[in-house]
Amino acid sequence: MNRPEMKIERLYPSWGQAFSPEKVLFEHQTEHQHLVIFKNQQWGKVMMLDGVVQTTEKDEFIYHEMMTHVPMFSHHNPQKVLIIGGGDGGILREVLKHQSVKHVTQVEIDQAVIDMCIKYLPNHSAGAFTDERVDVVIDDGVNYVSRCSQKFDVIISDSTDPIGPGESLFTSEFYHGVQSCLADDGVFVAQNGVSFMQLDEVITTHKRLSPCFKDVGFYAAAVPTYVGGIMTFAWASQNPTLRQFDLSQLEHKIQQAAIKTQYHTAAIHQASFALPRYILTALGTSV
Ligand code: SAM
């Protein structure tokens, strides 16, 4: 039996990565994007949207732990959380591990991503979508934050890249909406691309977030299937002290929370804010 054709990620015009699918589990053009989930010998099950790798069973823990536990452990008592995107449920799974969380609203544009990930990538959400603390809203995240009158302690934008439906989640309009529904001592974080390959995304996000927030920065982690080096995460809040923490206090807080992680630790948390010189130079800053 001949193997299905290679799945090639063409995020960049002259360079990419290729996966040999053992089996294509689902492939469909949804109302918003092309969705494919396939099995690969190296990475387990892989989901791509519009030809771009979104998540794999093998390395998802790195991204989902860093997008979630860095803001959640930086906030003194995160009770109300807003997730934008995140249709695979990995962020939701990690957020719900925090005992302080009373309610999570997840705003995802594409119901098909949620449905197919529950079916084919069940360990990503691990039942999180059935948790009584969760409300799922199917909408464009920019519409939701522009109309929202609630205030959230932590807002996590787990979007696709700024092409197609994800584009609206990298706009000044979206960031103004986030500013209006983030609590005074709240934290906003967002997926912000692989800086070595998408440095313009870091520069643009910094420029667009700065008018809305007193403290804007980035932290990073290497996620193997987001090829090209470290993945940067945008950080924004009105309180710069949220990013200044005592390592031993953070270690104690993490120990108290007793949340099982495979990547996030207090030292990794702290070190993730140390950015390479080329990013600092691009941002016109020294720290
Ligand atoms: N970890 C991935 C990454 O770093 O690229 C993101 C994974 S997650 C599957 C991305 C989610 O964002 C998808 O479920 C997609 O449907 C959703 N999405 C894209 N644009 C959106 C928008 N404007 N509003 C809400 N959700 C959106």
PDB file of C-alpha atoms and ligand atoms in Angstrom:
ATOM      1  CA  MET A   1       0.000   0.000   0.000  1.00  0.00           C
ATOM      2  CA  ASN A   2       1.590   3.333  -0.983  1.00  0.00           C
ATOM      3  CA  ARG A   3       2.029   5.962   1.745  1.00  0.00           C
ATOM      4  CA  PRO A   4      -0.006   9.194   1.592  1.00  0.00           C
ATOM      5  CA  GLU A   5       1.970  12.084   0.057  1.00  0.00           C
ATOM      6  CA  MET A   6       4.380  14.045   2.286  1.00  0.00           C
ATOM      7  CA  LYS A   7       2.823  16.883   4.278  1.00  0.00           C
ATOM      8  CA  ILE A   8       5.065  19.903   3.666  1.00  0.00           C
ATOM      9  CA  GLU A   9       4.926  23.054   5.792  1.00  0.00           C
ATOM     10  CA  ARG A  10       5.532  26.046   3.563  1.00  0.00           C
ATOM     11  CA  LEU A  11       5.543  28.859   6.129  1.00  0.00           C
ATOM     12  CA  TYR A  12       8.630  30.294   4.438  1.00  0.00           C
ATOM     13  CA  PRO A  13       9.114  30.716   0.668  1.00  0.00           C
ATOM     14  CA  SER A  14      12.426  28.888   0.386  1.00  0.00           C
ATOM     15  CA  TRP A  15      12.559  26.581   3.418  1.00  0.00           C
ATOM     16  CA  GLY A  16      10.243  24.295   5.305  1.00  0.00           C
ATOM     17  CA  GLN A  17       9.737  20.984   7.041  1.00  0.00           C
ATOM     18  CA  ALA A  18       8.162  17.784   5.756  1.00  0.00           C
ATOM     19  CA  PHE A  19       6.240  15.003   7.475  1.00  0.00           C
ATOM     20  CA  SER A  20       5.672  11.540   6.139  1.00  0.00           C
ATOM     21  CA  PRO A  21       2.102  10.672   7.214  1.00  0.00           C
ATOM     22  CA  GLU A  22       1.634   7.061   8.282  1.00  0.00           C
ATOM     23  CA  LYS A  23      -2.121   7.691   8.068  1.00  0.00           C
ATOM     24  CA  VAL A  24      -4.285  10.730   7.412  1.00  0.00           C
ATOM     25  CA  LEU A  25      -6.989  10.678  10.095  1.00  0.00           C
ATOM     26  CA  PHE A  26      -8.987  13.725   8.986  1.00  0.00           C
ATOM     27  CA  GLU A  27      -8.678  16.274   6.221  1.00  0.00           C
ATOM     28  CA  HIS A  28     -11.266  18.942   5.434  1.00  0.00           C
ATOM     29  CA  GLN A  29     -11.665  22.546   4.315  1.00  0.00           C
ATOM     30  CA  THR A  30     -13.653  24.005   7.202  1.00  0.00           C
ATOM     31  CA  GLU A  31     -15.558  27.299   7.011  1.00  0.00           C
ATOM     32  CA  HIS A  32     -12.316  29.067   8.005  1.00  0.00           C
ATOM     33  CA  GLN A  33      -9.225  27.007   7.150  1.00  0.00           C
ATOM     34  CA  HIS A  34      -7.805  23.751   5.798  1.00  0.00           C
ATOM     35  CA  LEU A  35      -7.603  21.252   8.687  1.00  0.00           C
ATOM     36  CA  VAL A  36      -5.592  18.041   8.531  1.00  0.00           C
ATOM     37  CA  ILE A  37      -4.711  15.595  11.315  1.00  0.00           C
ATOM     38  CA  PHE A  38      -2.344  12.743  10.519  1.00  0.00           C
ATOM     39  CA  LYS A  39      -0.126  10.198  12.253  1.00  0.00           C
ATOM     40  CA  ASN A  40       3.659  10.530  11.947  1.00  0.00           C
ATOM     41  CA  GLN A  41       6.244   8.090  13.262  1.00  0.00           C
ATOM     42  CA  GLN A  42       8.416  10.789  14.888  1.00  0.00           C
ATOM     43  CA  TRP A  43       5.804  13.228  16.277  1.00  0.00           C
ATOM     44  CA  GLY A  44       2.724  11.074  16.887  1.00  0.00           C
ATOM     45  CA  LYS A  45      -0.481  12.735  15.725  1.00  0.00           C
ATOM     46  CA  VAL A  46       0.069  16.122  14.055  1.00  0.00           C
ATOM     47  CA  MET A  47      -2.465  18.871  13.293  1.00  0.00           C
ATOM     48  CA  MET A  48      -1.869  21.420  10.541  1.00  0.00           C
ATOM     49  CA  LEU A  49      -4.061  24.414   9.687  1.00  0.00           C
ATOM     50  CA  ASP A  50      -3.650  25.994   6.262  1.00  0.00           C
ATOM     51  CA  GLY A  51      -0.473  23.964   5.835  1.00  0.00           C
ATOM     52  CA  VAL A  52       1.168  25.189   9.068  1.00  0.00           C
ATOM     53  CA  VAL A  53       1.982  22.902  11.996  1.00  0.00           C
ATOM     54  CA  GLN A  54      -0.215  23.775  14.974  1.00  0.00           C
ATOM     55  CA  THR A  55       0.546  20.989  17.414  1.00  0.00           C
ATOM     56  CA  THR A  56       1.955  17.490  17.738  1.00  0.00           C
ATOM     57  CA  GLU A  57       1.410  14.868  20.427  1.00  0.00           C
ATOM     58  CA  LYS A  58       5.139  14.619  21.066  1.00  0.00           C
ATOM     59  CA  ASP A  59       6.083  18.257  21.802  1.00  0.00           C
ATOM     60  CA  GLU A  60       2.790  20.023  22.654  1.00  0.00           C
ATOM     61  CA  PHE A  61       3.590  20.020  26.375  1.00  0.00           C
ATOM     62  CA  ILE A  62       6.399  22.560  25.942  1.00  0.00           C
ATOM     63  CA  TYR A  63       4.234  25.165  24.241  1.00  0.00           C
ATOM     64  CA  HIS A  64       1.088  24.629  26.327  1.00  0.00           C
ATOM     65  CA  GLU A  65       2.964  24.690  29.650  1.00  0.00           C
ATOM     66  CA  MET A  66       4.911  27.851  28.776  1.00  0.00           C
ATOM     67  CA  MET A  67       1.906  29.713  27.334  1.00  0.00           C
ATOM     68  CA  THR A  68      -0.099  28.886  30.460  1.00  0.00           C
ATOM     69  CA  HIS A  69       2.042  28.558  33.601  1.00  0.00           C
ATOM     70  CA  VAL A  70       4.222  31.631  33.008  1.00  0.00           C
ATOM     71  CA  PRO A  71       1.258  34.073  33.178  1.00  0.00           C
ATOM     72  CA  MET A  72      -0.722  31.973  35.673  1.00  0.00           C
ATOM     73  CA  PHE A  73       2.112  31.695  38.214  1.00  0.00           C
ATOM     74  CA  SER A  74       3.002  35.369  37.680  1.00  0.00           C
ATOM     75  CA  HIS A  75      -0.515  36.468  38.675  1.00  0.00           C
ATOM     76  CA  HIS A  76      -1.181  36.525  42.427  1.00  0.00           C
ATOM     77  CA  ASN A  77      -4.593  34.774  42.212  1.00  0.00           C
ATOM     78  CA  PRO A  78      -5.861  34.014  38.662  1.00  0.00           C
ATOM     79  CA  GLN A  79      -9.587  33.222  38.899  1.00  0.00           C
ATOM     80  CA  LYS A  80     -11.071  34.349  35.575  1.00  0.00           C
ATOM     81  CA  VAL A  81      -9.219  33.349  32.398  1.00  0.00           C
ATOM     82  CA  LEU A  82      -9.904  34.096  28.723  1.00  0.00           C
ATOM     83  CA  ILE A  83      -8.388  31.892  26.018  1.00  0.00           C
ATOM     84  CA  ILE A  84      -8.522  33.120  22.431  1.00  0.00           C
ATOM     85  CA  GLY A  85      -8.096  30.346  19.842  1.00  0.00           C
ATOM     86  CA  GLY A  86      -6.576  27.228  21.352  1.00  0.00           C
ATOM     87  CA  GLY A  87      -9.030  24.882  19.629  1.00  0.00           C
ATOM     88  CA  ASP A  88      -6.916  21.795  20.399  1.00  0.00           C
ATOM     89  CA  GLY A  89      -7.618  22.287  24.116  1.00  0.00           C
ATOM     90  CA  GLY A  90      -4.011  22.070  25.347  1.00  0.00           C
ATOM     91  CA  ILE A  91      -4.032  25.538  26.930  1.00  0.00           C
ATOM     92  CA  LEU A  92      -7.440  24.886  28.507  1.00  0.00           C
ATOM     93  CA  ARG A  93      -6.150  21.627  30.007  1.00  0.00           C
ATOM     94  CA  GLU A  94      -3.205  23.384  31.614  1.00  0.00           C
ATOM     95  CA  VAL A  95      -5.225  26.421  32.841  1.00  0.00           C
ATOM     96  CA  LEU A  96      -7.730  24.175  34.642  1.00  0.00           C
ATOM     97  CA  LYS A  97      -4.903  22.572  36.666  1.00  0.00           C
ATOM     98  CA  HIS A  98      -4.690  25.815  38.690  1.00  0.00           C
ATOM     99  CA  GLN A  99      -6.918  25.501  41.790  1.00  0.00           C
ATOM    100  CA  SER A 100      -7.515  29.274  41.844  1.00  0.00           C
ATOM    101  CA  VAL A 101      -9.383  29.150  38.498  1.00  0.00           C
ATOM    102  CA  LYS A 102     -13.100  29.694  38.923  1.00  0.00           C
ATOM    103  CA  HIS A 103     -14.087  30.287  35.268  1.00  0.00           C
ATOM    104  CA  VAL A 104     -12.571  30.018  31.800  1.00  0.00           C
ATOM    105  CA  THR A 105     -14.043  31.504  28.615  1.00  0.00           C
ATOM    106  CA  GLN A 106     -12.578  30.087  25.420  1.00  0.00           C
ATOM    107  CA  VAL A 107     -13.246  31.992  22.171  1.00  0.00           C
ATOM    108  CA  GLU A 108     -12.432  29.815  19.166  1.00  0.00           C
ATOM    109  CA  ILE A 109     -13.391  30.757  15.602  1.00  0.00           C
ATOM    110  CA  ASP A 110     -13.645  27.189  14.265  1.00  0.00           C
ATOM    111  CA  GLN A 111     -15.858  24.567  15.957  1.00  0.00           C
ATOM    112  CA  ALA A 112     -14.402  21.918  13.656  1.00  0.00           C
ATOM    113  CA  VAL A 113     -10.962  22.288  15.254  1.00  0.00           C
ATOM    114  CA  ILE A 114     -12.426  21.626  18.707  1.00  0.00           C
ATOM    115  CA  ASP A 115     -14.512  18.686  17.496  1.00  0.00           C
ATOM    116  CA  MET A 116     -11.732  17.004  15.510  1.00  0.00           C
ATOM    117  CA  CYS A 117      -9.115  17.522  18.233  1.00  0.00           C
ATOM    118  CA  ILE A 118     -11.424  15.985  20.847  1.00  0.00           C
ATOM    119  CA  LYS A 119     -11.852  13.037  18.476  1.00  0.00           C
ATOM    120  CA  TYR A 120      -8.305  12.563  17.161  1.00  0.00           C
ATOM    121  CA  LEU A 121      -6.098  14.355  19.742  1.00  0.00           C
ATOM    122  CA  PRO A 122      -8.041  13.530  22.939  1.00  0.00           C
ATOM    123  CA  ASN A 123      -5.006  13.873  25.228  1.00  0.00           C
ATOM    124  CA  HIS A 124      -4.657  17.553  24.309  1.00  0.00           C
ATOM    125  CA  SER A 125      -7.883  18.634  26.004  1.00  0.00           C
ATOM    126  CA  ALA A 126      -8.045  15.512  28.250  1.00  0.00           C
ATOM    127  CA  GLY A 127     -11.705  16.217  28.977  1.00  0.00           C
ATOM    128  CA  ALA A 128     -11.148  19.930  29.688  1.00  0.00           C
ATOM    129  CA  PHE A 129     -14.009  21.035  27.428  1.00  0.00           C
ATOM    130  CA  THR A 130     -16.480  19.215  29.722  1.00  0.00           C
ATOM    131  CA  ASP A 131     -15.249  20.963  32.879  1.00  0.00           C
ATOM    132  CA  GLU A 132     -18.166  22.888  34.482  1.00  0.00           C
ATOM    133  CA  ARG A 133     -15.919  25.985  34.840  1.00  0.00           C
ATOM    134  CA  VAL A 134     -15.620  26.313  31.046  1.00  0.00           C
ATOM    135  CA  ASP A 135     -17.684  28.280  28.542  1.00  0.00           C
ATOM    136  CA  VAL A 136     -16.808  27.943  24.849  1.00  0.00           C
ATOM    137  CA  VAL A 137     -17.771  30.773  22.479  1.00  0.00           C
ATOM    138  CA  ILE A 138     -17.457  30.260  18.729  1.00  0.00           C
ATOM    139  CA  ASP A 139     -16.456  33.666  17.393  1.00  0.00           C
ATOM    140  CA  ASP A 140     -13.558  35.700  16.049  1.00  0.00           C
ATOM    141  CA  GLY A 141     -11.497  36.693  19.078  1.00  0.00           C
ATOM    142  CA  VAL A 142     -11.330  40.325  17.963  1.00  0.00           C
ATOM    143  CA  ASN A 143     -15.148  40.556  17.963  1.00  0.00           C
ATOM    144  CA  TYR A 144     -15.331  39.071  21.444  1.00  0.00           C
ATOM    145  CA  VAL A 145     -12.803  41.359  23.149  1.00  0.00           C
ATOM    146  CA  SER A 146     -14.201  44.426  21.359  1.00  0.00           C
ATOM    147  CA  ARG A 147     -17.665  43.778  22.823  1.00  0.00           C
ATOM    148  CA  CYS A 148     -16.663  42.203  26.147  1.00  0.00           C
ATOM    149  CA  SER A 149     -17.613  43.982  29.378  1.00  0.00           C
ATOM    150  CA  GLN A 150     -16.051  41.376  31.694  1.00  0.00           C
ATOM    151  CA  LYS A 151     -12.586  41.645  33.221  1.00  0.00           C
ATOM    152  CA  PHE A 152     -10.159  38.722  33.126  1.00  0.00           C
ATOM    153  CA  ASP A 153      -7.101  38.048  35.292  1.00  0.00           C
ATOM    154  CA  VAL A 154      -5.222  36.232  32.507  1.00  0.00           C
ATOM    155  CA  ILE A 155      -5.832  36.396  28.751  1.00  0.00           C
ATOM    156  CA  ILE A 156      -4.012  33.890  26.522  1.00  0.00           C
ATOM    157  CA  SER A 157      -4.076  34.274  22.741  1.00  0.00           C
ATOM    158  CA  ASP A 158      -3.237  30.855  21.328  1.00  0.00           C
ATOM    159  CA  SER A 159      -3.781  31.726  17.687  1.00  0.00           C
ATOM    160  CA  THR A 160      -2.521  30.586  14.339  1.00  0.00           C
ATOM    161  CA  ASP A 161       0.022  32.771  12.568  1.00  0.00           C
ATOM    162  CA  PRO A 162      -1.042  36.238  11.341  1.00  0.00           C
ATOM    163  CA  ILE A 163      -2.305  34.839   8.032  1.00  0.00           C
ATOM    164  CA  GLY A 164      -5.916  33.915   7.323  1.00  0.00           C
ATOM    165  CA  PRO A 165      -8.264  33.903  10.349  1.00  0.00           C
ATOM    166  CA  GLY A 166      -5.372  34.490  12.752  1.00  0.00           C
ATOM    167  CA  GLU A 167      -4.487  37.852  11.235  1.00  0.00           C
ATOM    168  CA  SER A 168      -7.086  39.750  13.280  1.00  0.00           C
ATOM    169  CA  LEU A 169      -5.419  38.603  16.517  1.00  0.00           C
ATOM    170  CA  PHE A 170      -2.260  40.569  15.771  1.00  0.00           C
ATOM    171  CA  THR A 171      -3.980  43.937  15.183  1.00  0.00           C
ATOM    172  CA  SER A 172      -4.099  47.109  17.282  1.00  0.00           C
ATOM    173  CA  GLU A 173      -7.903  46.682  17.357  1.00  0.00           C
ATOM    174  CA  PHE A 174      -7.499  43.303  19.057  1.00  0.00           C
ATOM    175  CA  TYR A 175      -4.925  44.624  21.550  1.00  0.00           C
ATOM    176  CA  HIS A 176      -7.196  47.576  22.449  1.00  0.00           C
ATOM    177  CA  GLY A 177      -9.966  45.064  23.056  1.00  0.00           C
ATOM    178  CA  VAL A 178      -7.676  42.987  25.257  1.00  0.00           C
ATOM    179  CA  GLN A 179      -6.711  46.115  27.196  1.00  0.00           C
ATOM    180  CA  SER A 180     -10.391  46.837  27.892  1.00  0.00           C
ATOM    181  CA  CYS A 181     -11.144  43.366  29.252  1.00  0.00           C
ATOM    182  CA  LEU A 182      -7.954  42.743  31.210  1.00  0.00           C
ATOM    183  CA  ALA A 183      -8.230  43.331  34.969  1.00  0.00           C
ATOM    184  CA  ASP A 184      -5.938  46.059  36.414  1.00  0.00           C
ATOM    185  CA  ASP A 185      -3.411  43.491  37.705  1.00  0.00           C
ATOM    186  CA  GLY A 186      -4.014  41.125  34.779  1.00  0.00           C
ATOM    187  CA  VAL A 187      -1.563  39.531  32.337  1.00  0.00           C
ATOM    188  CA  PHE A 188      -1.927  39.072  28.567  1.00  0.00           C
ATOM    189  CA  VAL A 189       0.266  36.602  26.650  1.00  0.00           C
ATOM    190  CA  ALA A 190       0.165  35.624  22.993  1.00  0.00           C
ATOM    191  CA  GLN A 191       1.850  33.253  20.570  1.00  0.00           C
ATOM    192  CA  ASN A 192       4.204  35.488  18.634  1.00  0.00           C
ATOM    193  CA  GLY A 193       6.130  33.344  16.162  1.00  0.00           C
ATOM    194  CA  VAL A 194       9.645  32.003  15.797  1.00  0.00           C
ATOM    195  CA  SER A 195      11.765  35.135  16.226  1.00  0.00           C
ATOM    196  CA  PHE A 196      14.726  34.063  14.055  1.00  0.00           C
ATOM    197  CA  MET A 197      12.374  33.629  11.094  1.00  0.00           C
ATOM    198  CA  GLN A 198       9.555  36.041  12.010  1.00  0.00           C
ATOM    199  CA  LEU A 199      11.376  38.910  13.752  1.00  0.00           C
ATOM    200  CA  ASP A 200       9.049  41.425  12.094  1.00  0.00           C
ATOM    201  CA  GLU A 201       6.171  39.872  14.074  1.00  0.00           C
ATOM    202  CA  VAL A 202       8.006  40.617  17.331  1.00  0.00           C
ATOM    203  CA  ILE A 203       8.720  44.212  16.265  1.00  0.00           C
ATOM    204  CA  THR A 204       5.142  44.807  15.072  1.00  0.00           C
ATOM    205  CA  THR A 205       3.567  43.279  18.178  1.00  0.00           C
ATOM    206  CA  HIS A 206       5.791  45.388  20.430  1.00  0.00           C
ATOM    207  CA  LYS A 207       4.807  48.525  18.502  1.00  0.00           C
ATOM    208  CA  ARG A 208       1.081  47.711  18.636  1.00  0.00           C
ATOM    209  CA  LEU A 209       0.964  46.605  22.282  1.00  0.00           C
ATOM    210  CA  SER A 210       3.010  49.482  23.705  1.00  0.00           C
ATOM    211  CA  PRO A 211       0.257  52.155  23.416  1.00  0.00           C
ATOM    212  CA  CYS A 212      -2.126  49.889  25.399  1.00  0.00           C
ATOM    213  CA  PHE A 213       0.078  48.524  28.186  1.00  0.00           C
ATOM    214  CA  LYS A 214       2.644  49.928  30.611  1.00  0.00           C
ATOM    215  CA  ASP A 215       4.778  46.779  30.441  1.00  0.00           C
ATOM    216  CA  VAL A 216       5.356  44.955  27.137  1.00  0.00           C
ATOM    217  CA  GLY A 217       7.938  42.230  26.702  1.00  0.00           C
ATOM    218  CA  PHE A 218       8.594  38.740  25.406  1.00  0.00           C
ATOM    219  CA  TYR A 219       9.625  35.400  26.745  1.00  0.00           C
ATOM    220  CA  ALA A 220      10.683  32.331  24.805  1.00  0.00           C
ATOM    221  CA  ALA A 221      10.938  28.564  24.582  1.00  0.00           C
ATOM    222  CA  ALA A 222      12.187  26.222  21.877  1.00  0.00           C
ATOM    223  CA  VAL A 223       9.343  24.091  20.505  1.00  0.00           C
ATOM    224  CA  PRO A 224      10.889  21.548  18.077  1.00  0.00           C
ATOM    225  CA  THR A 225       8.109  21.516  15.468  1.00  0.00           C
ATOM    226  CA  TYR A 226       7.888  25.324  15.334  1.00  0.00           C
ATOM    227  CA  VAL A 227      10.987  25.246  13.197  1.00  0.00           C
ATOM    228  CA  GLY A 228      13.661  27.958  13.114  1.00  0.00           C
ATOM    229  CA  GLY A 229      14.653  28.318  16.755  1.00  0.00           C
ATOM    230  CA  ILE A 230      12.970  29.801  19.813  1.00  0.00           C
ATOM    231  CA  MET A 231       9.234  30.543  19.802  1.00  0.00           C
ATOM    232  CA  THR A 232       8.527  33.956  21.317  1.00  0.00           C
ATOM    233  CA  PHE A 233       5.522  34.724  23.493  1.00  0.00           C
ATOM    234  CA  ALA A 234       4.294  38.313  23.819  1.00  0.00           C
ATOM    235  CA  TRP A 235       3.685  39.547  27.367  1.00  0.00           C
ATOM    236  CA  ALA A 236       1.680  42.662  28.347  1.00  0.00           C
ATOM    237  CA  SER A 237       0.367  44.056  31.629  1.00  0.00           C
ATOM    238  CA  GLN A 238      -0.168  47.351  33.449  1.00  0.00           C
ATOM    239  CA  ASN A 239       2.072  46.210  36.295  1.00  0.00           C
ATOM    240  CA  PRO A 240       5.806  45.713  35.510  1.00  0.00           C
ATOM    241  CA  THR A 241       6.355  44.006  38.885  1.00  0.00           C
ATOM    242  CA  LEU A 242       4.425  40.974  37.615  1.00  0.00           C
ATOM    243  CA  ARG A 243       7.537  40.089  35.635  1.00  0.00           C
ATOM    244  CA  GLN A 244       9.895  40.663  38.564  1.00  0.00           C
ATOM    245  CA  PHE A 245       9.794  37.766  40.968  1.00  0.00           C
ATOM    246  CA  ASP A 246      11.987  36.170  43.583  1.00  0.00           C
ATOM    247  CA  LEU A 247      13.082  32.744  42.356  1.00  0.00           C
ATOM    248  CA  SER A 248      12.693  31.061  45.728  1.00  0.00           C
ATOM    249  CA  GLN A 249       9.192  32.539  46.163  1.00  0.00           C
ATOM    250  CA  LEU A 250       8.272  31.308  42.688  1.00  0.00           C
ATOM    251  CA  GLU A 251       9.660  27.862  43.485  1.00  0.00           C
ATOM    252  CA  HIS A 252       7.574  27.768  46.659  1.00  0.00           C
ATOM    253  CA  LYS A 253       4.437  28.873  44.801  1.00  0.00           C
ATOM    254  CA  ILE A 254       4.942  26.189  42.129  1.00  0.00           C
ATOM    255  CA  GLN A 255       5.576  23.523  44.772  1.00  0.00           C
ATOM    256  CA  GLN A 256       2.382  24.548  46.606  1.00  0.00           C
ATOM    257  CA  ALA A 257       0.359  24.317  43.398  1.00  0.00           C
ATOM    258  CA  ALA A 258       1.551  20.707  42.909  1.00  0.00           C
ATOM    259  CA  ILE A 259       0.908  20.887  39.162  1.00  0.00           C
ATOM    260  CA  LYS A 260       2.729  18.132  37.246  1.00  0.00           C
ATOM    261  CA  THR A 261       4.765  19.597  34.375  1.00  0.00           C
ATOM    262  CA  GLN A 262       7.347  18.153  31.967  1.00  0.00           C
ATOM    263  CA  TYR A 263       8.947  21.450  30.911  1.00  0.00           C
ATOM    264  CA  HIS A 264       8.001  24.455  33.096  1.00  0.00           C
ATOM    265  CA  THR A 265      10.046  24.985  36.276  1.00  0.00           C
ATOM    266  CA  ALA A 266      10.742  28.135  38.307  1.00  0.00           C
ATOM    267  CA  ALA A 267      14.208  28.445  36.777  1.00  0.00           C
ATOM    268  CA  ILE A 268      12.877  27.939  33.236  1.00  0.00           C
ATOM    269  CA  HIS A 269      10.116  30.479  33.974  1.00  0.00           C
ATOM    270  CA  GLN A 270      12.638  33.091  35.036  1.00  0.00           C
ATOM    271  CA  ALA A 271      15.177  32.284  32.302  1.00  0.00           C
ATOM    272  CA  SER A 272      12.523  32.387  29.550  1.00  0.00           C
ATOM    273  CA  PHE A 273      12.466  36.196  29.791  1.00  0.00           C
ATOM    274  CA  ALA A 274      16.180  36.378  28.918  1.00  0.00           C
ATOM    275  CA  LEU A 275      16.143  37.309  25.223  1.00  0.00           C
ATOM    276  CA  PRO A 276      19.014  37.060  22.702  1.00  0.00           C
ATOM    277  CA  ARG A 277      20.770  40.276  21.727  1.00  0.00           C
ATOM    278  CA  TYR A 278      19.311  40.296  18.171  1.00  0.00           C
ATOM    279  CA  ILE A 279      15.776  40.537  19.581  1.00  0.00           C
ATOM    280  CA  LEU A 280      16.729  43.268  22.063  1.00  0.00           C
ATOM    281  CA  THR A 281      18.438  45.224  19.298  1.00  0.00           C
ATOM    282  CA  ALA A 282      15.383  44.856  17.027  1.00  0.00           C
ATOM    283  CA  LEU A 283      13.215  46.171  19.883  1.00  0.00           C
ATOM    284  CA  GLY A 284      15.631  49.029  20.553  1.00  0.00           C
ATOM    285  CA  THR A 285      16.060  47.978  24.144  1.00  0.00           C
ATOM    286  CA  SER A 286      18.911  46.683  26.279  1.00  0.00           C
ATOM    287  CA  VAL A 287      16.994  44.335  28.613  1.00  0.00           C
TER     288      VAL A 287
HETATM  289  N1  SAM B   1       0.049  26.395  18.998  1.00  0.00           N
HETATM  290  C1  SAM B   1      -0.341  26.892  17.704  1.00  0.00           C
HETATM  291  C2  SAM B   1       0.626  27.907  17.208  1.00  0.00           C
HETATM  292  O1  SAM B   1       1.473  28.353  17.977  1.00  0.00           O
HETATM  293  O2  SAM B   1       0.541  28.235  16.025  1.00  0.00           O
HETATM  294  C3  SAM B   1      -1.751  27.401  17.764  1.00  0.00           C
HETATM  295  C4  SAM B   1      -2.688  26.266  17.928  1.00  0.00           C
HETATM  296  S1  SAM B   1      -4.376  26.559  18.046  1.00  0.00           S
HETATM  297  C5  SAM B   1      -4.916  25.187  17.174  1.00  0.00           C
HETATM  298  C6  SAM B   1      -4.708  27.940  16.980  1.00  0.00           C
HETATM  299  C7  SAM B   1      -6.210  28.185  16.997  1.00  0.00           C
HETATM  300  O3  SAM B   1      -6.513  29.546  16.685  1.00  0.00           O
HETATM  301  C8  SAM B   1      -7.010  27.351  15.963  1.00  0.00           C
HETATM  302  O4  SAM B   1      -7.911  26.518  16.651  1.00  0.00           O
HETATM  303  C9  SAM B   1      -7.739  28.390  15.106  1.00  0.00           C
HETATM  304  O5  SAM B   1      -8.998  27.948  14.669  1.00  0.00           O
HETATM  305  C10 SAM B   1      -7.818  29.542  16.093  1.00  0.00           C
HETATM  306  N2  SAM B   1      -8.029  30.866  15.501  1.00  0.00           N
HETATM  307  C11 SAM B   1      -7.432  31.388  14.403  1.00  0.00           C
HETATM  308  N3  SAM B   1      -7.866  32.646  14.184  1.00  0.00           N
HETATM  309  C12 SAM B   1      -8.774  32.929  15.167  1.00  0.00           C
HETATM  310  C13 SAM B   1      -9.557  34.070  15.496  1.00  0.00           C
HETATM  311  N4  SAM B   1      -9.494  35.185  14.748  1.00  0.00           N
HETATM  312  N5  SAM B   1     -10.358  34.022  16.590  1.00  0.00           N
HETATM  313  C14 SAM B   1     -10.412  32.893  17.355  1.00  0.00           C
HETATM  314  N6  SAM B   1      -9.701  31.766  17.101  1.00  0.00           N
HETATM  315  C15 SAM B   1      -8.875  31.790  16.018  1.00  0.00           C
END
